[in-house]
Amino acid sequence: ERRHGRHGTGVREVPADSHPADSGPISRYAPGEMIAGRYELVRLLERGGMGTVWVAHNRVLDVEVGIKLIGLEDSDDAESLAQRLLEEARSAARLGHAAIVRVHDFGRTRFGDPFLAMELLEGEDLGDLLTREGRIEPVQAVQLLLPVAHALATAHERSIVHRDVKPENIFLSKNPEVGIQPKLLDFGIARILDRPRKLTVEGSVLGTPDYMSPEQARGGEVGASSDLWSFCVVLYEAVTGTVPFNGPNYNALLRAIIEDEPQTIAEYGIDQAELSSILSKGLRKSPEERWHSMRELGEALADWLVQRDIGVDITGTSLARTWFRNPEVDSWSDISQLSAVPNLERGSGPQSVPPSSASRAGALRSTPSSGDQPADRPLVASSPSDAELLALDRLGDPVKILERSERRRMIILALLFVLVVITAAMALLAGAGIVVF
């Protein structure tokens, strides 16, 4: 059981004195086991309903990675689970988004169990942060979750639906370059919308109950709008400290999701009428009445930040570049996605995520170190004004500007070279008496 009576997720930290033998069908794996001839298992990180997550040493590259193992033993739908895991690998690898955990490899162990090799992350998940802090200030919560919104928008535009967006699947990774980098985890139950066949039985209910959309709770067709609903539930919980729907048991919770209207965030003392309106639209019972897409929702949230003189998300990435440019007109390069603000300061407490010493591959929780700075320190010390962002936009594509400048420089150098050659030739001719000046 977790905060506010929420149902468990089926994944828990491995106690320090536990042994891999406790993990059922995955008990045959132990430290030192070689996976695919190149990954040596080092230590167990997590145990869940579908398998385990390990720290492993890649002997070929001499680096540590995360290995997710799924046990097929004693499973009635072993091949379905293996196919689902393969979809996770393919989905995440195709997207290549900074806010999605990177999957490097997929294969089968010598026992026939499928595995994923993933990047190893340090930090904690959003669920642990909310358990510790209770809630996050609205501006900081939106900044923190906008990269996740962009990751989901990118996935949806490629017909990939996550289907299990929740705080435990949003990992707040420590990144030496950007500070905190939110990472969306576990596309294990993602479904490709245009696939000719389905990976799940029609009518089956997947996902964590608190974050299910009404259509998902009914066991109906689930699309991108269901992810949008779940994202809004996560944001609602981040700013209020509680989920919008509750019930004494599983069935009562599903009924509340399908039938009840949530309290507004104003009823929790949060005086942000526009943000409340954005969330309310995302939590409409009918998918047709919600925001039309994650990109539209992200633009609304980004605009809400800009109105409060905030120009970047938690990673320092410009909101103007991420959400407001026209991709059919602008062709920004990767360099243009860097923060427009070189000096970012992040506080701690409810406004940012303090560092921790533990590692995680996709699902590890860790307890951050103490020594937090004052909670009222601003997340972003300064941000560009609308006028500054507009001025930057008027300059045009920075790559094209550099290319034009380089072409002009090359033309000038070529002309100077021709002039030097002509002058030298004339001097030689004059010295031979052929040409008289």
Coordinates of C-alpha atoms in Angstrom, one line a residue:
E1 CA 0.0 0.0 0.0
R2 CA 1.2 3.5 -0.9
R3 CA 0.2 7.0 -0.2
H4 CA -3.5 7.9 0.2
G5 CA -4.6 4.3 0.2
R6 CA -3.5 3.7 -3.4
H7 CA -3.2 0.2 -4.7
G8 CA 0.2 -1.4 -5.0
T9 CA 1.9 -1.6 -8.3
G10 CA 3.3 -5.1 -8.2
V11 CA 6.9 -3.9 -8.1
R12 CA 8.8 -3.5 -4.9
E13 CA 12.4 -2.9 -3.8
V14 CA 14.4 -6.0 -3.1
P15 CA 15.3 -6.1 0.6
A16 CA 19.0 -6.1 1.4
D17 CA 18.8 -9.6 2.9
S18 CA 16.7 -11.2 0.2
H19 CA 18.1 -13.7 -2.3
P20 CA 17.3 -14.2 -6.0
A21 CA 15.9 -17.6 -5.2
D22 CA 12.8 -15.9 -3.7
S23 CA 11.8 -14.6 -7.2
G24 CA 9.9 -17.6 -8.5
P25 CA 10.6 -18.5 -12.1
I26 CA 13.7 -16.2 -12.2
S27 CA 15.3 -18.1 -9.4
R28 CA 17.8 -19.8 -11.8
Y29 CA 19.6 -16.4 -12.2
A30 CA 22.3 -15.4 -9.8
P31 CA 25.3 -13.0 -9.8
G32 CA 27.9 -14.1 -12.3
E33 CA 25.4 -15.6 -14.8
M34 CA 26.3 -14.6 -18.3
I35 CA 23.4 -13.3 -20.5
A36 CA 23.9 -13.6 -24.3
G37 CA 27.6 -14.2 -23.8
R38 CA 28.3 -10.6 -23.0
Y39 CA 26.3 -9.4 -20.0
E40 CA 27.4 -10.6 -16.6
L41 CA 24.8 -10.2 -13.8
V42 CA 26.2 -8.2 -10.9
R43 CA 23.4 -7.5 -8.4
L44 CA 19.6 -7.7 -8.2
L45 CA 17.8 -4.3 -8.3
E46 CA 14.1 -5.0 -8.4
R47 CA 11.6 -7.8 -8.5
G48 CA 8.2 -7.5 -10.1
G49 CA 5.3 -9.5 -11.3
M50 CA 6.8 -10.1 -14.7
G51 CA 10.4 -10.5 -13.8
T52 CA 13.5 -8.9 -12.3
V53 CA 15.9 -6.0 -13.0
W54 CA 19.6 -6.5 -12.6
V55 CA 22.8 -4.4 -12.8
A56 CA 25.0 -6.2 -15.3
H57 CA 28.5 -5.7 -16.7
N58 CA 28.8 -5.5 -20.4
R59 CA 32.1 -7.3 -20.9
V60 CA 32.4 -6.2 -24.6
L61 CA 32.1 -2.4 -23.9
D62 CA 33.3 -2.6 -20.2
V63 CA 30.3 -0.6 -19.0
E64 CA 27.4 -1.3 -16.6
V65 CA 23.9 -1.6 -18.0
G66 CA 20.5 -2.6 -16.7
I67 CA 19.1 -6.0 -17.6
K68 CA 15.4 -6.8 -17.3
L69 CA 14.6 -10.5 -17.2
I70 CA 11.2 -12.0 -17.7
G71 CA 10.5 -15.6 -16.6
L72 CA 8.5 -17.8 -18.9
E73 CA 8.4 -20.8 -16.6
D74 CA 4.9 -21.9 -15.4
S75 CA 3.3 -19.2 -17.5
D76 CA 0.2 -20.0 -19.6
D77 CA 0.9 -17.1 -22.0
A78 CA 4.7 -17.3 -22.2
E79 CA 5.0 -16.4 -25.8
S80 CA 2.6 -13.5 -25.4
L81 CA 4.7 -12.1 -22.6
A82 CA 7.9 -12.5 -24.7
Q83 CA 6.2 -10.7 -27.6
R84 CA 5.1 -7.9 -25.3
L85 CA 8.6 -7.5 -24.1
L86 CA 9.9 -7.4 -27.6
E87 CA 7.4 -4.7 -28.4
E88 CA 8.8 -2.7 -25.4
A89 CA 12.3 -2.9 -26.9
R90 CA 11.2 -2.0 -30.4
S91 CA 8.9 0.8 -29.3
A92 CA 11.5 2.5 -27.0
A93 CA 14.4 2.0 -29.5
R94 CA 12.4 3.5 -32.4
L95 CA 11.5 6.7 -30.4
G96 CA 15.1 7.7 -29.4
H97 CA 13.7 10.5 -27.1
A98 CA 15.7 12.0 -24.3
A99 CA 12.7 11.6 -21.9
I100 CA 12.4 7.8 -22.7
V101 CA 14.7 5.2 -21.2
R102 CA 17.1 3.9 -23.9
V103 CA 16.9 0.2 -24.8
H104 CA 20.2 -1.1 -26.2
D105 CA 19.6 -4.7 -26.8
F106 CA 17.0 -7.5 -26.8
G107 CA 17.4 -11.3 -26.8
R108 CA 16.9 -14.6 -25.1
T109 CA 18.9 -16.1 -22.2
R110 CA 20.3 -19.7 -22.3
F111 CA 17.1 -20.7 -20.5
G112 CA 14.9 -19.1 -23.3
D113 CA 13.8 -16.2 -21.2
P114 CA 13.6 -12.8 -23.0
F115 CA 15.7 -10.0 -21.7
L116 CA 16.2 -6.2 -22.3
A117 CA 19.5 -4.4 -21.9
M118 CA 18.8 -0.8 -20.9
E119 CA 20.7 2.3 -19.8
L120 CA 21.4 2.4 -16.1
L121 CA 19.9 5.4 -14.4
E122 CA 20.6 7.1 -11.1
G123 CA 17.9 9.0 -9.2
E124 CA 14.4 8.1 -8.0
D125 CA 10.9 7.8 -9.5
L126 CA 8.2 10.4 -9.2
G127 CA 6.2 8.1 -6.9
D128 CA 9.0 8.2 -4.3
L129 CA 9.3 11.9 -4.6
L130 CA 5.6 12.4 -4.0
T131 CA 5.6 9.9 -1.1
R132 CA 8.4 12.0 0.6
E133 CA 7.2 15.5 -0.3
G134 CA 3.5 15.1 -0.5
R135 CA 3.0 17.6 -3.4
I136 CA 5.0 19.9 -5.7
E137 CA 4.4 23.6 -6.4
P138 CA 2.3 23.8 -9.6
V139 CA 4.9 25.7 -11.7
Q140 CA 7.6 23.2 -10.7
A141 CA 5.3 20.2 -11.3
V142 CA 4.5 21.4 -14.8
Q143 CA 8.2 22.1 -15.6
L144 CA 9.0 18.6 -14.3
L145 CA 6.4 16.8 -16.4
L146 CA 6.5 18.7 -19.7
P147 CA 9.4 16.5 -21.0
V148 CA 7.3 13.5 -20.3
A149 CA 4.4 15.1 -22.2
H150 CA 6.7 15.7 -25.1
A151 CA 7.9 12.1 -25.0
L152 CA 4.3 10.9 -25.1
A153 CA 3.4 13.3 -27.9
T154 CA 6.3 11.9 -29.9
A155 CA 5.2 8.3 -29.2
H156 CA 1.6 9.0 -30.2
E157 CA 2.7 10.7 -33.4
R158 CA 4.3 7.3 -34.3
S159 CA 1.1 5.4 -33.3
I160 CA 2.7 4.1 -30.0
V161 CA 0.6 4.1 -26.9
H162 CA 2.2 3.6 -23.5
R163 CA -0.9 2.5 -21.6
D164 CA 0.6 2.6 -18.1
V165 CA 1.6 6.2 -17.3
K166 CA 2.0 6.6 -13.6
P167 CA 4.5 8.2 -11.1
E168 CA 6.4 4.9 -10.7
N169 CA 7.0 4.9 -14.5
I170 CA 8.4 8.4 -14.5
F171 CA 12.0 8.2 -13.4
L172 CA 13.9 11.4 -12.3
S173 CA 17.3 10.7 -13.6
K174 CA 20.4 12.6 -12.5
N175 CA 22.1 14.0 -15.6
P176 CA 25.5 15.8 -15.2
E177 CA 24.6 18.0 -18.2
V178 CA 21.0 19.1 -17.5
G179 CA 20.5 18.2 -13.8
I180 CA 17.2 16.3 -13.6
Q181 CA 16.1 14.4 -16.7
P182 CA 12.7 12.8 -16.4
K183 CA 12.5 9.4 -18.1
L184 CA 9.4 7.6 -19.1
L185 CA 9.8 3.9 -18.4
D186 CA 8.3 0.6 -19.3
F187 CA 6.6 0.4 -22.7
G188 CA 6.1 -3.3 -21.7
I189 CA 2.3 -3.0 -22.3
A190 CA 2.5 -0.5 -25.1
R191 CA 0.4 -1.4 -28.2
I192 CA 1.1 -0.3 -31.8
L193 CA -2.2 1.1 -33.0
D194 CA -1.9 0.0 -36.6
R195 CA -0.8 -3.6 -35.8
P196 CA -3.0 -6.2 -37.5
R197 CA -3.3 -8.3 -34.4
K198 CA -3.5 -7.4 -30.7
L199 CA -1.1 -8.4 -27.9
T200 CA -3.8 -8.5 -25.3
V201 CA -7.0 -10.3 -25.1
E202 CA -10.0 -8.1 -26.1
G203 CA -11.7 -6.8 -22.9
S204 CA -8.7 -7.4 -20.6
V205 CA -7.8 -4.6 -18.2
L206 CA -4.2 -3.5 -18.1
G207 CA -2.5 -0.8 -16.2
T208 CA -2.5 0.6 -12.6
P209 CA -6.1 1.3 -11.4
D210 CA -5.6 4.8 -10.1
Y211 CA -4.4 6.1 -13.5
M212 CA -6.7 4.2 -15.8
S213 CA -9.0 6.1 -18.1
P214 CA -12.7 5.4 -18.1
E215 CA -12.4 3.5 -21.3
Q216 CA -9.5 1.5 -20.0
A217 CA -11.4 0.7 -16.8
R218 CA -14.3 -0.6 -18.8
G219 CA -11.8 -2.9 -20.7
G220 CA -12.6 -1.1 -23.9
E221 CA -10.4 0.2 -26.8
V222 CA -7.5 2.2 -25.5
G223 CA -5.7 4.9 -27.5
A224 CA -3.5 7.9 -27.1
S225 CA -6.3 9.8 -25.3
S226 CA -6.0 7.2 -22.5
D227 CA -2.3 8.2 -22.0
L228 CA -3.4 11.8 -21.9
W229 CA -5.9 11.1 -19.2
S230 CA -3.3 9.2 -17.1
F231 CA -0.8 12.1 -17.6
C232 CA -3.4 14.5 -16.2
V233 CA -4.0 12.2 -13.2
V234 CA -0.3 12.2 -12.5
L235 CA -0.1 16.0 -12.8
Y236 CA -3.2 16.4 -10.6
E237 CA -1.6 14.2 -8.0
A238 CA 1.7 16.1 -8.2
V239 CA 0.1 19.4 -7.4
T240 CA -2.6 18.2 -4.9
G241 CA -0.8 15.3 -3.2
T242 CA -3.6 12.9 -3.9
V243 CA -5.2 11.1 -6.9
P244 CA -8.5 12.5 -8.2
F245 CA -10.4 9.2 -7.8
N246 CA -10.5 6.9 -4.8
G247 CA -12.5 3.8 -3.6
P248 CA -12.3 1.3 -0.8
N249 CA -11.6 -1.5 -3.2
Y250 CA -10.7 -2.2 -6.8
N251 CA -14.2 -2.3 -8.2
A252 CA -15.3 0.8 -6.3
L253 CA -12.2 2.7 -7.7
L254 CA -13.1 1.6 -11.2
R255 CA -16.7 2.8 -10.7
A256 CA -15.4 6.2 -9.4
I257 CA -13.2 6.6 -12.5
I258 CA -16.1 5.8 -14.8
E259 CA -18.8 7.8 -13.1
D260 CA -17.5 10.4 -10.5
E261 CA -16.3 13.9 -11.2
P262 CA -13.0 14.8 -9.4
Q263 CA -12.6 17.7 -7.0
T264 CA -11.0 20.8 -8.6
I265 CA -7.5 21.7 -7.5
A266 CA -9.0 24.9 -6.0
E267 CA -10.6 22.7 -3.4
Y268 CA -7.1 21.7 -2.3
G269 CA -6.2 25.4 -1.8
I270 CA -4.5 25.8 -5.2
D271 CA -5.5 29.1 -6.7
Q272 CA -4.7 28.4 -10.3
A273 CA -7.9 28.6 -12.3
E274 CA -6.3 28.2 -15.8
L275 CA -4.3 25.1 -14.7
S276 CA -7.4 23.7 -13.1
S277 CA -9.2 24.2 -16.4
I278 CA -6.4 22.5 -18.3
L279 CA -6.6 19.5 -16.0
S280 CA -10.4 19.3 -16.0
K281 CA -10.4 19.1 -19.8
G282 CA -7.9 16.3 -19.7
L283 CA -10.1 14.4 -17.2
R284 CA -13.3 14.5 -19.2
K285 CA -15.0 11.1 -19.3
S286 CA -15.4 11.0 -23.0
P287 CA -12.1 10.9 -25.0
E288 CA -13.7 13.1 -27.7
E289 CA -14.1 15.9 -25.1
R290 CA -10.5 15.9 -23.9
W291 CA -7.6 17.6 -25.5
H292 CA -7.2 16.4 -29.0
S293 CA -3.6 15.3 -28.5
M294 CA -0.7 15.3 -26.0
R295 CA 0.9 17.9 -28.1
E296 CA -2.1 20.2 -27.7
L297 CA -2.1 19.6 -24.0
G298 CA 1.6 20.2 -23.8
E299 CA 1.3 23.5 -25.7
A300 CA -1.4 24.6 -23.2
L301 CA 0.8 23.8 -20.2
A302 CA 3.8 25.4 -21.8
D303 CA 1.8 28.5 -22.5
W304 CA 0.7 28.5 -18.9
L305 CA 4.3 28.6 -17.9
V306 CA 5.2 31.3 -20.3
Q307 CA 2.5 33.5 -18.9
R308 CA 4.3 33.2 -15.6
D309 CA 7.6 34.3 -17.2
I310 CA 9.0 30.8 -17.2
G311 CA 10.7 29.9 -20.6
V312 CA 12.2 26.5 -19.9
D313 CA 11.3 23.1 -18.6
I314 CA 13.1 21.2 -15.8
T315 CA 16.0 20.2 -18.2
G316 CA 16.5 23.9 -19.3
T317 CA 15.1 23.2 -22.7
S318 CA 13.4 26.2 -24.3
L319 CA 9.6 26.0 -24.4
A320 CA 9.5 28.1 -27.5
R321 CA 11.7 25.6 -29.4
T322 CA 9.9 22.5 -28.0
W323 CA 6.3 23.5 -28.1
F324 CA 5.7 26.6 -30.2
R325 CA 7.8 26.3 -33.4
N326 CA 6.1 25.4 -36.7
P327 CA 7.9 22.2 -37.9
E328 CA 6.7 22.9 -41.4
V329 CA 8.4 26.2 -41.5
D330 CA 11.3 26.0 -39.0
S331 CA 14.0 23.4 -39.3
W332 CA 15.8 23.8 -36.0
S333 CA 18.8 21.6 -35.6
D334 CA 19.7 19.8 -32.4
I335 CA 21.7 22.8 -31.2
S336 CA 18.6 24.9 -31.2
Q337 CA 17.0 22.6 -28.6
L338 CA 19.5 23.6 -26.0
S339 CA 18.4 25.9 -23.2
A340 CA 18.2 29.6 -24.0
V341 CA 19.2 30.2 -20.3
P342 CA 22.9 29.3 -19.6
N343 CA 22.7 29.6 -15.9
L344 CA 20.0 27.5 -14.3
E345 CA 19.6 27.0 -10.5
R346 CA 17.5 24.3 -9.0
G347 CA 16.3 24.2 -5.5
S348 CA 15.3 21.2 -3.6
G349 CA 12.4 20.0 -1.4
P350 CA 9.1 20.0 -3.4
Q351 CA 10.6 22.0 -6.2
S352 CA 13.3 19.7 -7.5
V353 CA 14.8 16.3 -6.9
P354 CA 17.8 16.0 -4.7
P355 CA 20.5 13.6 -5.7
S356 CA 20.8 10.0 -4.6
S357 CA 23.5 7.5 -4.7
A358 CA 21.6 4.5 -5.9
S359 CA 21.3 3.3 -9.5
R360 CA 18.4 2.0 -11.4
A361 CA 17.6 0.4 -14.8
G362 CA 14.1 1.3 -15.6
A363 CA 12.5 0.8 -12.2
L364 CA 14.9 1.3 -9.2
R365 CA 13.8 3.4 -6.3
S366 CA 16.3 5.1 -4.0
T367 CA 16.3 7.3 -1.0
P368 CA 17.9 10.7 -1.8
S369 CA 20.5 12.2 0.5
S370 CA 19.5 14.7 3.1
G371 CA 20.8 18.3 3.4
D372 CA 18.1 19.9 1.2
Q373 CA 18.3 23.6 0.5
P374 CA 15.4 25.9 1.5
A375 CA 12.2 24.8 -0.2
D376 CA 11.3 28.3 -1.3
R377 CA 14.4 28.7 -3.5
P378 CA 13.2 29.2 -7.2
L379 CA 13.5 26.3 -9.6
V380 CA 14.7 28.6 -12.4
A381 CA 16.6 31.7 -11.4
S382 CA 15.9 33.5 -14.7
S383 CA 14.3 32.8 -18.0
P384 CA 14.0 34.6 -21.4
S385 CA 11.2 37.0 -21.9
D386 CA 8.6 36.6 -24.7
A387 CA 10.3 39.5 -26.5
E388 CA 13.7 37.8 -26.3
L389 CA 12.3 34.5 -27.5
L390 CA 10.5 36.3 -30.4
A391 CA 13.8 38.1 -31.3
L392 CA 15.5 34.7 -31.4
D393 CA 12.8 33.3 -33.7
R394 CA 13.2 36.3 -36.1
L395 CA 16.9 35.5 -36.5
G396 CA 15.9 32.3 -38.3
D397 CA 17.4 28.8 -38.3
P398 CA 20.9 29.1 -36.6
V399 CA 22.3 26.4 -38.9
K400 CA 21.2 28.2 -42.0
I401 CA 22.7 31.4 -40.6
L402 CA 26.0 29.6 -40.0
E403 CA 25.9 28.0 -43.5
R404 CA 25.4 31.4 -45.2
S405 CA 28.2 32.9 -43.2
E406 CA 30.5 30.0 -44.1
R407 CA 29.6 30.4 -47.8
R408 CA 30.4 34.1 -47.7
R409 CA 33.7 33.4 -46.0
M410 CA 34.7 30.8 -48.6
I411 CA 33.8 33.2 -51.5
I412 CA 35.9 35.9 -50.0
L413 CA 38.8 33.6 -49.5
A414 CA 38.5 32.3 -53.1
L415 CA 38.5 35.9 -54.5
L416 CA 41.6 36.7 -52.4
F417 CA 43.4 33.6 -53.7
V418 CA 42.6 34.5 -57.3
L419 CA 43.9 38.1 -56.7
V420 CA 47.1 36.8 -55.1
V421 CA 47.7 34.4 -58.1
I422 CA 47.1 37.1 -60.7
T423 CA 49.4 39.6 -58.8
A424 CA 52.2 37.0 -58.6
A425 CA 51.8 36.1 -62.3
M426 CA 52.0 39.7 -63.3
A427 CA 55.1 40.2 -61.2
L428 CA 56.8 37.2 -62.9
L429 CA 55.9 38.5 -66.3
A430 CA 57.2 42.0 -65.5
G431 CA 60.4 40.5 -64.2
A432 CA 61.0 38.7 -67.5
G433 CA 60.4 41.9 -69.4
I434 CA 57.3 40.5 -71.1
V435 CA 55.0 42.9 -69.5
V436 CA 55.9 46.6 -68.9
F437 CA 54.0 48.6 -66.4

